[in-house]
PDB file of C-alpha atoms (C1' of nucleotides) in Angstrom:
ATOM      1  CA  MET H   1       7.528 -78.958  -6.386  1.00 35.00           C
ATOM      2  CA  ALA H   2       9.156 -82.036  -7.066  1.00 33.00           C
ATOM      3  CA  GLY H   3       5.991 -83.980  -5.954  1.00 32.00           C
ATOM      4  CA  GLU H   4       3.816 -82.847  -8.801  1.00 33.00           C
ATOM      5  CA  THR H   5       2.395 -85.931 -11.184  1.00 32.00           C
ATOM      6  CA  SER H   6       0.958 -85.723 -13.671  1.00 34.00           C
ATOM      7  CA  ARG H   7      -0.750 -82.424 -13.159  1.00 35.00           C
ATOM      8  CA  PRO H   8      -1.415 -81.460 -16.363  1.00 35.00           C
ATOM      9  CA  ALA H   9       1.393 -78.710 -17.244  1.00 37.00           C
ATOM     10  CA  ALA H  10      -0.245 -76.068 -15.548  1.00 38.00           C
ATOM     11  CA  ASP H  11       0.453 -72.641 -16.759  1.00 40.00           C
ATOM     12  CA  ALA H  12       0.729 -68.912 -15.813  1.00 40.00           C
ATOM     13  CA  THR H  13      -1.519 -68.294 -18.611  1.00 39.00           C
ATOM     14  CA  THR H  14      -4.407 -70.319 -17.666  1.00 37.00           C
ATOM     15  CA  ASP H  15      -3.966 -70.884 -13.547  1.00 39.00           C
ATOM     16  CA  PRO H  16      -5.395 -68.280 -11.969  1.00 37.00           C
ATOM     17  CA  GLU H  17      -3.514 -69.595  -8.854  1.00 39.00           C
ATOM     18  CA  LEU H  18      -0.387 -69.376 -10.287  1.00 49.00           C
ATOM     19  CA  ALA H  19      -0.682 -65.631 -11.520  1.00 56.00           C
ATOM     20  CA  CYS H  20       2.685 -65.125 -10.815  1.00 84.00           C
ATOM     21  CA  PRO H  21       5.593 -67.973 -11.233  1.00 88.00           C
ATOM     22  CA  ILE H  22       8.290 -65.776 -10.328  1.00 91.00           C
ATOM     23  CA  SER H  23       7.107 -64.954  -6.944  1.00 92.00           C
ATOM     24  CA  PRO H  24       8.683 -67.672  -5.300  1.00 93.00           C
ATOM     25  CA  VAL H  25      11.850 -66.073  -6.847  1.00 95.00           C
ATOM     26  CA  VAL H  26      11.596 -62.705  -5.655  1.00 94.00           C
ATOM     27  CA  ASP H  27      10.516 -64.357  -2.127  1.00 92.00           C
ATOM     28  CA  ILE H  28      14.201 -66.489  -2.285  1.00 94.00           C
ATOM     29  CA  VAL H  29      16.216 -63.742  -3.628  1.00 95.00           C
ATOM     30  CA  PHE H  30      15.503 -60.529  -3.555  1.00 94.00           C
ATOM     31  CA  SER H  31      13.228 -60.646   0.037  1.00 92.00           C
ATOM     32  CA  ARG H  32      15.155 -57.366   2.330  1.00 90.00           C
ATOM     33  CA  TRP H  33      18.800 -57.064   2.414  1.00 93.00           C
ATOM     34  CA  THR H  34      19.070 -60.693   0.157  1.00 94.00           C
ATOM     35  CA  SER H  35      20.637 -58.960  -2.841  1.00 93.00           C
ATOM     36  CA  PRO H  36      22.688 -56.810  -1.118  1.00 94.00           C
ATOM     37  CA  ILE H  37      24.162 -59.779   0.425  1.00 95.00           C
ATOM     38  CA  LEU H  38      24.577 -62.024  -2.222  1.00 95.00           C
ATOM     39  CA  TRP H  39      25.575 -59.461  -4.161  1.00 94.00           C
ATOM     40  CA  SER H  40      28.772 -58.267  -1.358  1.00 94.00           C
ATOM     41  CA  LEU H  41      29.525 -62.568  -1.393  1.00 95.00           C
ATOM     42  CA  HIS H  42      29.064 -62.887  -5.322  1.00 93.00           C
ATOM     43  CA  ALA H  43      31.184 -59.781  -5.968  1.00 92.00           C
ATOM     44  CA  PHE H  44      33.769 -60.044  -2.854  1.00 94.00           C
ATOM     45  CA  GLY H  45      34.224 -63.417  -2.374  1.00 96.00           C
ATOM     46  CA  ARG H  46      34.345 -65.283   0.956  1.00 97.00           C
ATOM     47  CA  GLN H  47      34.085 -63.084   3.821  1.00 97.00           C
ATOM     48  CA  ARG H  48      33.551 -62.684   7.456  1.00 97.00           C
ATOM     49  CA  PHE H  49      30.333 -61.222   9.473  1.00 97.00           C
ATOM     50  CA  VAL H  50      31.654 -58.500   9.851  1.00 95.00           C
ATOM     51  CA  GLU H  51      33.375 -57.651   6.759  1.00 95.00           C
ATOM     52  CA  LEU H  52      29.709 -57.845   5.870  1.00 95.00           C
ATOM     53  CA  GLU H  53      28.237 -56.012   8.207  1.00 94.00           C
ATOM     54  CA  ARG H  54      30.853 -53.333   7.069  1.00 92.00           C
ATOM     55  CA  ARG H  55      30.081 -53.515   3.566  1.00 92.00           C
ATOM     56  CA  ILE H  56      26.518 -53.621   4.187  1.00 91.00           C
ATOM     57  CA  GLU H  57      26.254 -50.330   5.213  1.00 85.00           C
ATOM     58  CA  LYS H  58      23.107 -49.904   8.213  1.00 89.00           C
ATOM     59  CA  ILE H  59      22.399 -53.107   8.695  1.00 93.00           C
ATOM     60  CA  THR H  60      22.408 -54.510  11.458  1.00 94.00           C
ATOM     61  CA  PRO H  61      24.047 -57.864  13.160  1.00 95.00           C
ATOM     62  CA  LYS H  62      20.723 -58.966  14.370  1.00 95.00           C
ATOM     63  CA  VAL H  63      18.872 -58.676  10.867  1.00 96.00           C
ATOM     64  CA  LEU H  64      22.422 -59.956   9.108  1.00 96.00           C
ATOM     65  CA  THR H  65      22.204 -62.782  11.103  1.00 96.00           C
ATOM     66  CA  GLN H  66      18.483 -64.036  10.057  1.00 96.00           C
ATOM     67  CA  ARG H  67      19.329 -63.124   6.328  1.00 96.00           C
ATOM     68  CA  LEU H  68      22.454 -65.323   6.383  1.00 97.00           C
ATOM     69  CA  ARG H  69      20.858 -67.778   7.951  1.00 96.00           C
ATOM     70  CA  GLN H  70      18.201 -67.610   5.506  1.00 96.00           C
ATOM     71  CA  LEU H  71      20.047 -67.978   2.323  1.00 97.00           C
ATOM     72  CA  GLU H  72      21.743 -70.865   3.990  1.00 97.00           C
ATOM     73  CA  ARG H  73      18.962 -72.491   4.851  1.00 96.00           C
ATOM     74  CA  ASP H  74      17.663 -71.932   0.855  1.00 96.00           C
ATOM     75  CA  GLY H  75      21.492 -73.496  -0.303  1.00 97.00           C
ATOM     76  CA  LEU H  76      22.505 -70.308  -1.627  1.00 97.00           C
ATOM     77  CA  VAL H  77      25.169 -69.398   0.735  1.00 97.00           C
ATOM     78  CA  VAL H  78      27.773 -71.776   2.487  1.00 97.00           C
ATOM     79  CA  ARG H  79      28.805 -71.051   6.119  1.00 97.00           C
ATOM     80  CA  THR H  80      31.994 -72.085   7.288  1.00 96.00           C
ATOM     81  CA  TYR H  81      32.741 -72.235  11.474  1.00 95.00           C
ATOM     82  CA  HIS H  82      36.873 -72.250  12.274  1.00 94.00           C
ATOM     83  CA  PRO H  83      36.467 -73.250  15.796  1.00 90.00           C
ATOM     84  CA  GLU H  84      39.277 -70.874  16.854  1.00 89.00           C
ATOM     85  CA  VAL H  85      40.031 -67.854  19.426  1.00 88.00           C
ATOM     86  CA  PRO H  86      38.615 -65.411  18.712  1.00 89.00           C
ATOM     87  CA  PRO H  87      36.243 -67.700  16.678  1.00 92.00           C
ATOM     88  CA  ARG H  88      35.882 -67.006  12.628  1.00 95.00           C
ATOM     89  CA  VAL H  89      33.165 -67.693  10.852  1.00 97.00           C
ATOM     90  CA  GLU H  90      33.228 -67.393   6.829  1.00 97.00           C
ATOM     91  CA  TYR H  91      30.271 -66.683   4.736  1.00 98.00           C
ATOM     92  CA  GLU H  92      30.645 -67.309   0.699  1.00 98.00           C
ATOM     93  CA  ILE H  93      28.115 -68.065  -1.775  1.00 97.00           C
ATOM     94  CA  SER H  94      27.556 -71.870  -2.704  1.00 98.00           C
ATOM     95  CA  GLU H  95      27.087 -73.327  -6.233  1.00 97.00           C
ATOM     96  CA  LEU H  96      23.583 -73.098  -6.130  1.00 98.00           C
ATOM     97  CA  GLY H  97      23.523 -69.658  -5.822  1.00 97.00           C
ATOM     98  CA  ARG H  98      26.230 -68.731  -8.721  1.00 97.00           C
ATOM     99  CA  THR H  99      23.794 -69.864 -10.726  1.00 97.00           C
ATOM    100  CA  LEU H 100      22.291 -66.759 -10.252  1.00 97.00           C
ATOM    101  CA  SER H 101      25.199 -64.730 -12.111  1.00 96.00           C
ATOM    102  CA  PRO H 102      23.814 -63.712 -15.338  1.00 97.00           C
ATOM    103  CA  LEU H 103      20.135 -62.894 -13.217  1.00 96.00           C
ATOM    104  CA  PHE H 104      22.161 -60.388 -11.536  1.00 95.00           C
ATOM    105  CA  ALA H 105      24.264 -59.409 -14.541  1.00 96.00           C
ATOM    106  CA  GLN H 106      21.000 -59.084 -16.157  1.00 96.00           C
ATOM    107  CA  ILE H 107      19.046 -56.638 -13.789  1.00 96.00           C
ATOM    108  CA  ALA H 108      22.360 -54.824 -13.110  1.00 95.00           C
ATOM    109  CA  GLU H 109      22.451 -54.231 -17.188  1.00 96.00           C
ATOM    110  CA  TRP H 110      18.953 -53.043 -16.635  1.00 97.00           C
ATOM    111  CA  ALA H 111      19.559 -50.917 -14.252  1.00 96.00           C
ATOM    112  CA  THR H 112      22.362 -49.089 -16.283  1.00 95.00           C
ATOM    113  CA  THR H 113      19.497 -48.469 -19.251  1.00 97.00           C
ATOM    114  CA  ASN H 114      16.582 -47.647 -17.964  1.00 97.00           C
ATOM    115  CA  LEU H 115      17.273 -46.549 -13.831  1.00 96.00           C
ATOM    116  CA  ASP H 116      17.329 -42.912 -15.738  1.00 96.00           C
ATOM    117  CA  HIS H 117      13.944 -43.474 -17.654  1.00 97.00           C
ATOM    118  CA  VAL H 118      12.725 -44.041 -14.141  1.00 97.00           C
ATOM    119  CA  GLU H 119      14.020 -41.412 -12.640  1.00 96.00           C
ATOM    120  CA  ARG H 120      12.352 -39.290 -15.634  1.00 96.00           C
ATOM    121  CA  ALA H 121       8.929 -41.122 -15.011  1.00 96.00           C
ATOM    122  CA  ARG H 122       9.009 -40.017 -11.239  1.00 95.00           C
ATOM    123  CA  ARG H 123       9.867 -36.051 -11.911  1.00 95.00           C
ATOM    124  CA  HIS H 124       7.400 -36.561 -14.774  1.00 95.00           C
ATOM    125  CA  TYR H 125       4.804 -37.623 -12.367  1.00 94.00           C
ATOM    126  CA  ASP H 126       5.384 -35.401  -9.450  1.00 92.00           C
ATOM    127  CA  GLU H 127       5.254 -32.667 -12.018  1.00 87.00           C
ATOM    128  CA  ALA H 128       1.674 -33.053 -13.375  1.00 77.00           C
ATOM    129  CA  GLY H 129       1.108 -36.873 -13.378  1.00 71.00           C
ATOM    130  CA  ALA H 130      -1.287 -36.587 -10.988  1.00 71.00           C
ATOM    131  CA  PRO H 131      -3.983 -39.332 -12.154  1.00 73.00           C
ATOM    132  CA  ARG H 132      -7.250 -38.377 -13.197  1.00 65.00           C
ATOM    133  CA  GLY H 133     -10.303 -40.304 -11.648  1.00 63.00           C
TER     134      GLY H 133
ATOM    135  CA  MET N   1      19.978 -38.784  -5.238  1.00 34.00           C
ATOM    136  CA  ALA N   2      19.324 -35.525  -8.190  1.00 33.00           C
ATOM    137  CA  GLY N   3      22.537 -33.445  -7.421  1.00 32.00           C
ATOM    138  CA  GLU N   4      25.469 -35.157  -8.141  1.00 32.00           C
ATOM    139  CA  THR N   5      27.511 -33.602 -10.163  1.00 31.00           C
ATOM    140  CA  SER N   6      30.747 -34.993 -10.911  1.00 33.00           C
ATOM    141  CA  ARG N   7      30.919 -38.508  -9.199  1.00 34.00           C
ATOM    142  CA  PRO N   8      33.997 -39.917  -9.945  1.00 35.00           C
ATOM    143  CA  ALA N   9      32.560 -42.849 -12.042  1.00 37.00           C
ATOM    144  CA  ALA N  10      32.114 -45.135  -8.749  1.00 38.00           C
ATOM    145  CA  ASP N  11      32.336 -48.850  -8.931  1.00 40.00           C
ATOM    146  CA  ALA N  12      30.433 -51.448  -6.970  1.00 40.00           C
ATOM    147  CA  THR N  13      34.128 -52.955  -6.543  1.00 39.00           C
ATOM    148  CA  THR N  14      35.433 -49.695  -5.395  1.00 37.00           C
ATOM    149  CA  ASP N  15      32.865 -47.730  -3.677  1.00 38.00           C
ATOM    150  CA  PRO N  16      31.698 -49.587  -0.337  1.00 37.00           C
ATOM    151  CA  GLU N  17      28.484 -47.557  -0.615  1.00 39.00           C
ATOM    152  CA  LEU N  18      27.267 -48.409  -3.705  1.00 50.00           C
ATOM    153  CA  ALA N  19      27.455 -52.487  -2.790  1.00 54.00           C
ATOM    154  CA  CYS N  20      24.852 -53.216  -4.359  1.00 84.00           C
ATOM    155  CA  PRO N  21      23.986 -52.099  -7.816  1.00 88.00           C
ATOM    156  CA  ILE N  22      20.888 -54.408  -8.214  1.00 92.00           C
ATOM    157  CA  SER N  23      18.785 -52.702  -5.394  1.00 92.00           C
ATOM    158  CA  PRO N  24      17.314 -50.083  -7.140  1.00 93.00           C
ATOM    159  CA  VAL N  25      15.709 -52.092  -9.262  1.00 95.00           C
ATOM    160  CA  VAL N  26      14.599 -54.983  -6.612  1.00 94.00           C
ATOM    161  CA  ASP N  27      13.086 -51.753  -4.961  1.00 93.00           C
ATOM    162  CA  ILE N  28      11.429 -50.709  -8.125  1.00 95.00           C
ATOM    163  CA  VAL N  29      10.416 -54.084  -9.631  1.00 95.00           C
ATOM    164  CA  PHE N  30      10.167 -56.364  -7.000  1.00 94.00           C
ATOM    165  CA  SER N  31       8.808 -54.757  -3.849  1.00 92.00           C
ATOM    166  CA  ARG N  32       5.399 -56.393  -2.296  1.00 90.00           C
ATOM    167  CA  TRP N  33       2.840 -57.261  -4.772  1.00 93.00           C
ATOM    168  CA  THR N  34       4.797 -55.320  -7.936  1.00 94.00           C
ATOM    169  CA  SER N  35       5.435 -59.000  -9.586  1.00 93.00           C
ATOM    170  CA  PRO N  36       2.348 -60.145 -10.028  1.00 94.00           C
ATOM    171  CA  ILE N  37       0.393 -57.477 -10.774  1.00 95.00           C
ATOM    172  CA  LEU N  38       3.547 -56.978 -13.735  1.00 95.00           C
ATOM    173  CA  TRP N  39       3.385 -60.592 -14.403  1.00 93.00           C
ATOM    174  CA  SER N  40      -0.522 -60.458 -14.620  1.00 94.00           C
ATOM    175  CA  LEU N  41      -0.411 -57.069 -17.248  1.00 95.00           C
ATOM    176  CA  HIS N  42       2.446 -59.434 -19.036  1.00 93.00           C
ATOM    177  CA  ALA N  43       1.006 -62.542 -19.382  1.00 92.00           C
ATOM    178  CA  PHE N  44      -2.674 -60.775 -19.591  1.00 94.00           C
ATOM    179  CA  GLY N  45      -2.919 -57.410 -21.808  1.00 96.00           C
ATOM    180  CA  ARG N  46      -4.489 -54.526 -21.099  1.00 97.00           C
ATOM    181  CA  GLN N  47      -6.801 -55.325 -17.811  1.00 97.00           C
ATOM    182  CA  ARG N  48      -9.354 -53.331 -15.396  1.00 97.00           C
ATOM    183  CA  PHE N  49      -8.848 -52.803 -11.718  1.00 97.00           C
ATOM    184  CA  VAL N  50     -11.353 -55.520 -10.643  1.00 95.00           C
ATOM    185  CA  GLU N  51      -9.845 -58.192 -13.145  1.00 95.00           C
ATOM    186  CA  LEU N  52      -6.518 -57.426 -11.704  1.00 95.00           C
ATOM    187  CA  GLU N  53      -8.397 -57.769  -8.258  1.00 94.00           C
ATOM    188  CA  ARG N  54      -9.534 -60.978  -8.660  1.00 92.00           C
ATOM    189  CA  ARG N  55      -6.889 -62.513 -10.436  1.00 91.00           C
ATOM    190  CA  ILE N  56      -3.792 -61.052  -7.821  1.00 91.00           C
ATOM    191  CA  GLU N  57      -5.657 -62.921  -5.372  1.00 84.00           C
ATOM    192  CA  LYS N  58      -5.906 -61.804  -1.578  1.00 88.00           C
ATOM    193  CA  ILE N  59      -4.800 -58.901  -2.641  1.00 93.00           C
ATOM    194  CA  THR N  60      -6.798 -55.148  -1.552  1.00 94.00           C
ATOM    195  CA  PRO N  61      -7.821 -52.660  -3.598  1.00 95.00           C
ATOM    196  CA  LYS N  62      -5.935 -50.366  -1.143  1.00 96.00           C
ATOM    197  CA  VAL N  63      -2.621 -52.199  -1.909  1.00 96.00           C
ATOM    198  CA  LEU N  64      -3.310 -52.860  -5.245  1.00 96.00           C
ATOM    199  CA  THR N  65      -4.032 -48.848  -5.742  1.00 96.00           C
ATOM    200  CA  GLN N  66      -1.262 -47.735  -4.001  1.00 96.00           C
ATOM    201  CA  ARG N  67       1.673 -50.610  -5.662  1.00 97.00           C
ATOM    202  CA  LEU N  68      -0.238 -49.646  -9.220  1.00 97.00           C
ATOM    203  CA  ARG N  69       0.079 -45.646  -8.064  1.00 96.00           C
ATOM    204  CA  GLN N  70       3.590 -46.442  -7.607  1.00 96.00           C
ATOM    205  CA  LEU N  71       4.095 -48.424 -11.144  1.00 97.00           C
ATOM    206  CA  GLU N  72       2.576 -45.863 -13.043  1.00 97.00           C
ATOM    207  CA  ARG N  73       4.805 -43.602 -11.285  1.00 96.00           C
ATOM    208  CA  ASP N  74       7.789 -45.416 -11.781  1.00 97.00           C
ATOM    209  CA  GLY N  75       6.798 -45.149 -16.026  1.00 97.00           C
ATOM    210  CA  LEU N  76       6.730 -49.280 -15.738  1.00 98.00           C
ATOM    211  CA  VAL N  77       2.334 -48.984 -16.028  1.00 98.00           C
ATOM    212  CA  VAL N  78       0.210 -47.285 -17.678  1.00 97.00           C
ATOM    213  CA  ARG N  79      -3.164 -45.727 -16.141  1.00 97.00           C
ATOM    214  CA  THR N  80      -5.811 -45.267 -18.983  1.00 96.00           C
ATOM    215  CA  TYR N  81      -9.151 -43.718 -17.432  1.00 95.00           C
ATOM    216  CA  HIS N  82     -12.075 -43.655 -19.512  1.00 93.00           C
ATOM    217  CA  PRO N  83     -14.803 -41.262 -18.037  1.00 90.00           C
ATOM    218  CA  GLU N  84     -17.795 -43.070 -18.796  1.00 89.00           C
ATOM    219  CA  VAL N  85     -20.813 -44.263 -16.550  1.00 87.00           C
ATOM    220  CA  PRO N  86     -19.946 -46.561 -14.531  1.00 89.00           C
ATOM    221  CA  PRO N  87     -16.615 -45.114 -14.704  1.00 91.00           C
ATOM    222  CA  ARG N  88     -13.563 -47.461 -16.416  1.00 95.00           C
ATOM    223  CA  VAL N  89     -10.099 -47.823 -15.950  1.00 97.00           C
ATOM    224  CA  GLU N  90      -7.588 -49.891 -17.836  1.00 97.00           C
ATOM    225  CA  TYR N  91      -4.185 -50.729 -17.077  1.00 98.00           C
ATOM    226  CA  GLU N  92      -1.349 -52.277 -19.262  1.00 98.00           C
ATOM    227  CA  ILE N  93       2.276 -52.320 -19.490  1.00 97.00           C
ATOM    228  CA  SER N  94       4.089 -49.265 -20.165  1.00 98.00           C
ATOM    229  CA  GLU N  95       7.364 -49.679 -23.122  1.00 97.00           C
ATOM    230  CA  LEU N  96       9.793 -49.712 -20.494  1.00 98.00           C
ATOM    231  CA  GLY N  97       7.912 -52.546 -18.683  1.00 97.00           C
ATOM    232  CA  ARG N  98       7.987 -54.636 -21.705  1.00 97.00           C
ATOM    233  CA  THR N  99      11.510 -53.662 -21.203  1.00 98.00           C
ATOM    234  CA  LEU N 100      11.420 -56.185 -18.583  1.00 97.00           C
ATOM    235  CA  SER N 101      10.288 -59.377 -20.320  1.00 96.00           C
ATOM    236  CA  PRO N 102      13.478 -61.369 -20.597  1.00 97.00           C
ATOM    237  CA  LEU N 103      14.250 -60.416 -17.267  1.00 96.00           C
ATOM    238  CA  PHE N 104      11.218 -61.891 -16.003  1.00 95.00           C
ATOM    239  CA  ALA N 105      11.658 -65.129 -18.701  1.00 96.00           C
ATOM    240  CA  GLN N 106      15.456 -65.411 -17.174  1.00 96.00           C
ATOM    241  CA  ILE N 107      13.741 -65.857 -13.828  1.00 96.00           C
ATOM    242  CA  ALA N 108      10.814 -68.017 -14.382  1.00 95.00           C
ATOM    243  CA  GLU N 109      13.438 -70.340 -16.141  1.00 96.00           C
ATOM    244  CA  TRP N 110      15.605 -70.414 -12.894  1.00 97.00           C
ATOM    245  CA  ALA N 111      12.583 -70.979 -11.156  1.00 96.00           C
ATOM    246  CA  THR N 112      11.946 -74.025 -13.209  1.00 95.00           C
ATOM    247  CA  THR N 113      15.752 -75.414 -13.148  1.00 97.00           C
ATOM    248  CA  ASN N 114      16.845 -74.341  -9.235  1.00 97.00           C
ATOM    249  CA  LEU N 115      13.447 -74.480  -7.089  1.00 96.00           C
ATOM    250  CA  ASP N 116      13.075 -77.711  -6.359  1.00 96.00           C
ATOM    251  CA  HIS N 117      17.424 -77.666  -5.101  1.00 97.00           C
ATOM    252  CA  VAL N 118      16.221 -74.889  -2.945  1.00 97.00           C
ATOM    253  CA  GLU N 119      14.008 -77.293  -1.841  1.00 95.00           C
ATOM    254  CA  ARG N 120      15.829 -80.109  -0.789  1.00 96.00           C
ATOM    255  CA  ALA N 121      18.016 -77.428   0.478  1.00 96.00           C
ATOM    256  CA  ARG N 122      15.552 -76.080   2.857  1.00 95.00           C
ATOM    257  CA  ARG N 123      15.071 -80.011   3.782  1.00 94.00           C
ATOM    258  CA  HIS N 124      18.401 -80.936   4.548  1.00 94.00           C
ATOM    259  CA  TYR N 125      18.670 -77.570   6.705  1.00 94.00           C
ATOM    260  CA  ASP N 126      15.646 -78.528   8.924  1.00 91.00           C
ATOM    261  CA  GLU N 127      16.877 -81.721   9.153  1.00 87.00           C
ATOM    262  CA  ALA N 128      20.382 -82.063   9.938  1.00 77.00           C
ATOM    263  CA  GLY N 129      22.074 -78.506   9.282  1.00 70.00           C
ATOM    264  CA  ALA N 130      21.730 -76.276  12.322  1.00 70.00           C
ATOM    265  CA  PRO N 131      24.724 -74.456  12.447  1.00 72.00           C
ATOM    266  CA  ARG N 132      27.178 -74.878  15.354  1.00 64.00           C
ATOM    267  CA  GLY N 133      29.441 -71.744  16.283  1.00 63.00           C
TER     268      GLY N 133
ATOM    269  C1'  DC C   1      34.528 -62.361  17.124  1.00 81.48           C
ATOM    270  C1'  DG C   2      30.137 -63.637  15.650  1.00 81.48           C
ATOM    271  C1'  DG C   3      26.018 -64.230  17.201  1.00 81.48           C
ATOM    272  C1'  DA C   4      21.790 -64.865  20.785  1.00 81.48           C
ATOM    273  C1'  DA C   5      17.811 -62.302  23.615  1.00 81.48           C
ATOM    274  C1'  DT C   6      15.402 -59.137  24.854  1.00 81.48           C
ATOM    275  C1'  DC C   7      12.413 -54.980  24.693  1.00 81.48           C
ATOM    276  C1'  DC C   8      10.775 -51.709  21.590  1.00 81.48           C
ATOM    277  C1'  DT C   9       9.052 -48.915  17.256  1.00 81.48           C
ATOM    278  C1'  DC C  10       6.740 -47.842  13.638  1.00 81.48           C
ATOM    279  C1'  DA C  11       5.447 -48.419   8.626  1.00 81.48           C
ATOM    280  C1'  DG C  12       2.382 -51.347   6.373  1.00 81.48           C
ATOM    281  C1'  DC C  13      -1.134 -54.015   5.500  1.00 81.48           C
ATOM    282  C1'  DG C  14      -6.250 -55.733   6.468  1.00 81.48           C
ATOM    283  C1'  DA C  15     -11.038 -54.581   7.398  1.00 81.48           C
ATOM    284  C1'  DT C  16     -14.585 -51.704   7.169  1.00 81.48           C
ATOM    285  C1'  DA C  17     -17.117 -48.075   5.508  1.00 81.48           C
ATOM    286  C1'  DC C  18     -18.665 -44.353   2.337  1.00 81.48           C
ATOM    287  C1'  DT C  19     -17.668 -41.256  -2.746  1.00 81.48           C
ATOM    288  C1'  DG C  20     -17.885 -39.934  -7.533  1.00 81.48           C
TER     289       DG C  20
ATOM    290  C1'  DC J   1     -16.669 -49.390 -11.190  1.00 81.48           C
ATOM    291  C1'  DA J   2     -12.749 -47.628  -9.429  1.00 81.48           C
ATOM    292  C1'  DG J   3     -11.084 -45.767  -6.205  1.00 81.48           C
ATOM    293  C1'  DT J   4     -10.205 -43.119  -0.852  1.00 81.48           C
ATOM    294  C1'  DA J   5     -10.367 -42.245   4.352  1.00 81.48           C
ATOM    295  C1'  DT J   6     -10.004 -44.091   9.145  1.00 81.48           C
ATOM    296  C1'  DC J   7      -8.750 -47.239  12.490  1.00 81.48           C
ATOM    297  C1'  DG J   8      -6.298 -50.845  14.340  1.00 81.48           C
ATOM    298  C1'  DC J   9      -2.903 -54.351  14.642  1.00 81.48           C
ATOM    299  C1'  DT J  10       1.105 -57.102  13.112  1.00 81.48           C
ATOM    300  C1'  DG J  11       5.698 -58.166  12.794  1.00 81.48           C
ATOM    301  C1'  DA J  12       9.950 -56.743  10.349  1.00 81.48           C
ATOM    302  C1'  DG J  13      13.677 -54.467  11.953  1.00 81.48           C
ATOM    303  C1'  DG J  14      16.423 -51.664  15.187  1.00 81.48           C
ATOM    304  C1'  DA J  15      19.014 -50.492  19.732  1.00 81.48           C
ATOM    305  C1'  DT J  16      20.970 -52.444  23.294  1.00 81.48           C
ATOM    306  C1'  DT J  17      23.080 -56.497  26.329  1.00 81.48           C
ATOM    307  C1'  DC J  18      25.133 -60.344  27.373  1.00 81.48           C
ATOM    308  C1'  DC J  19      27.681 -64.712  26.037  1.00 81.48           C
ATOM    309  C1'  DG J  20      31.446 -68.404  24.223  1.00 81.48           C
TER     310       DG J  20
END
DNA sequence: CGGAATCCTCAGCGATACTG
DNA sequence: CAGTATCGCTGAGGATTCCG
């Protein structure tokens, strides 16, 4: 979105095509497995591949590699290769990735205050809330 | 998940299994199509099914129904059925859903300030950043 | 160790048609 | 209008094997 010369401030409330300005962020930051990865790197600092693999249970090496590549490409994660024997690779949050911290904090806060509301709503819905229509 | 009596305050920094406290929120709020739907309802207020369908381009009625049901079940969206001819159904953000507003605002803000950084990182990566190792 | 390559499965979505 | 039902398919992800 850098080369947008003179578009009349397309606002989400007027432009149907931009119905959701947060979707791009969601695709980048909250796509499958990316939140655990980013959180892990954010909470535990620089880590090796296996550390991440063990920490994020049930993720397969293939998918972990895919997601790390994606995050590296998006500039959120920095990959450092140490040409040793055995080889060693370390991943860490980039500076850009660190700008997500307040966002993550706010989400975590929302979780602690509202997640049980969701749980309750689900139970209520499952018991008697089936839609009529 | 409901029968967990007396778990010793499992903290994300000590419990590997809870590697990511924000994942549940991501599953609820940022799963496929949910962000455009919530945003649409948030930005344009109460809307009928077809309005949402037209606003969120390329979504099929089937999937829109699925997502709306899910959001209703999670207590983020309220569905109102008007038994008229022709039938009329309206959807709106619930009170719980409205608590997401600051979150969405912050994400939108992150988008405006950092999305082009991501774009640049991608170009840089695609040009010369292929990982060695 | 940190992957890449290969094969395979299956949930989710699209397309279409039909209903109250 | 506001969905439901059915079918077919695609592609993300799992399992396995191999390599520098």
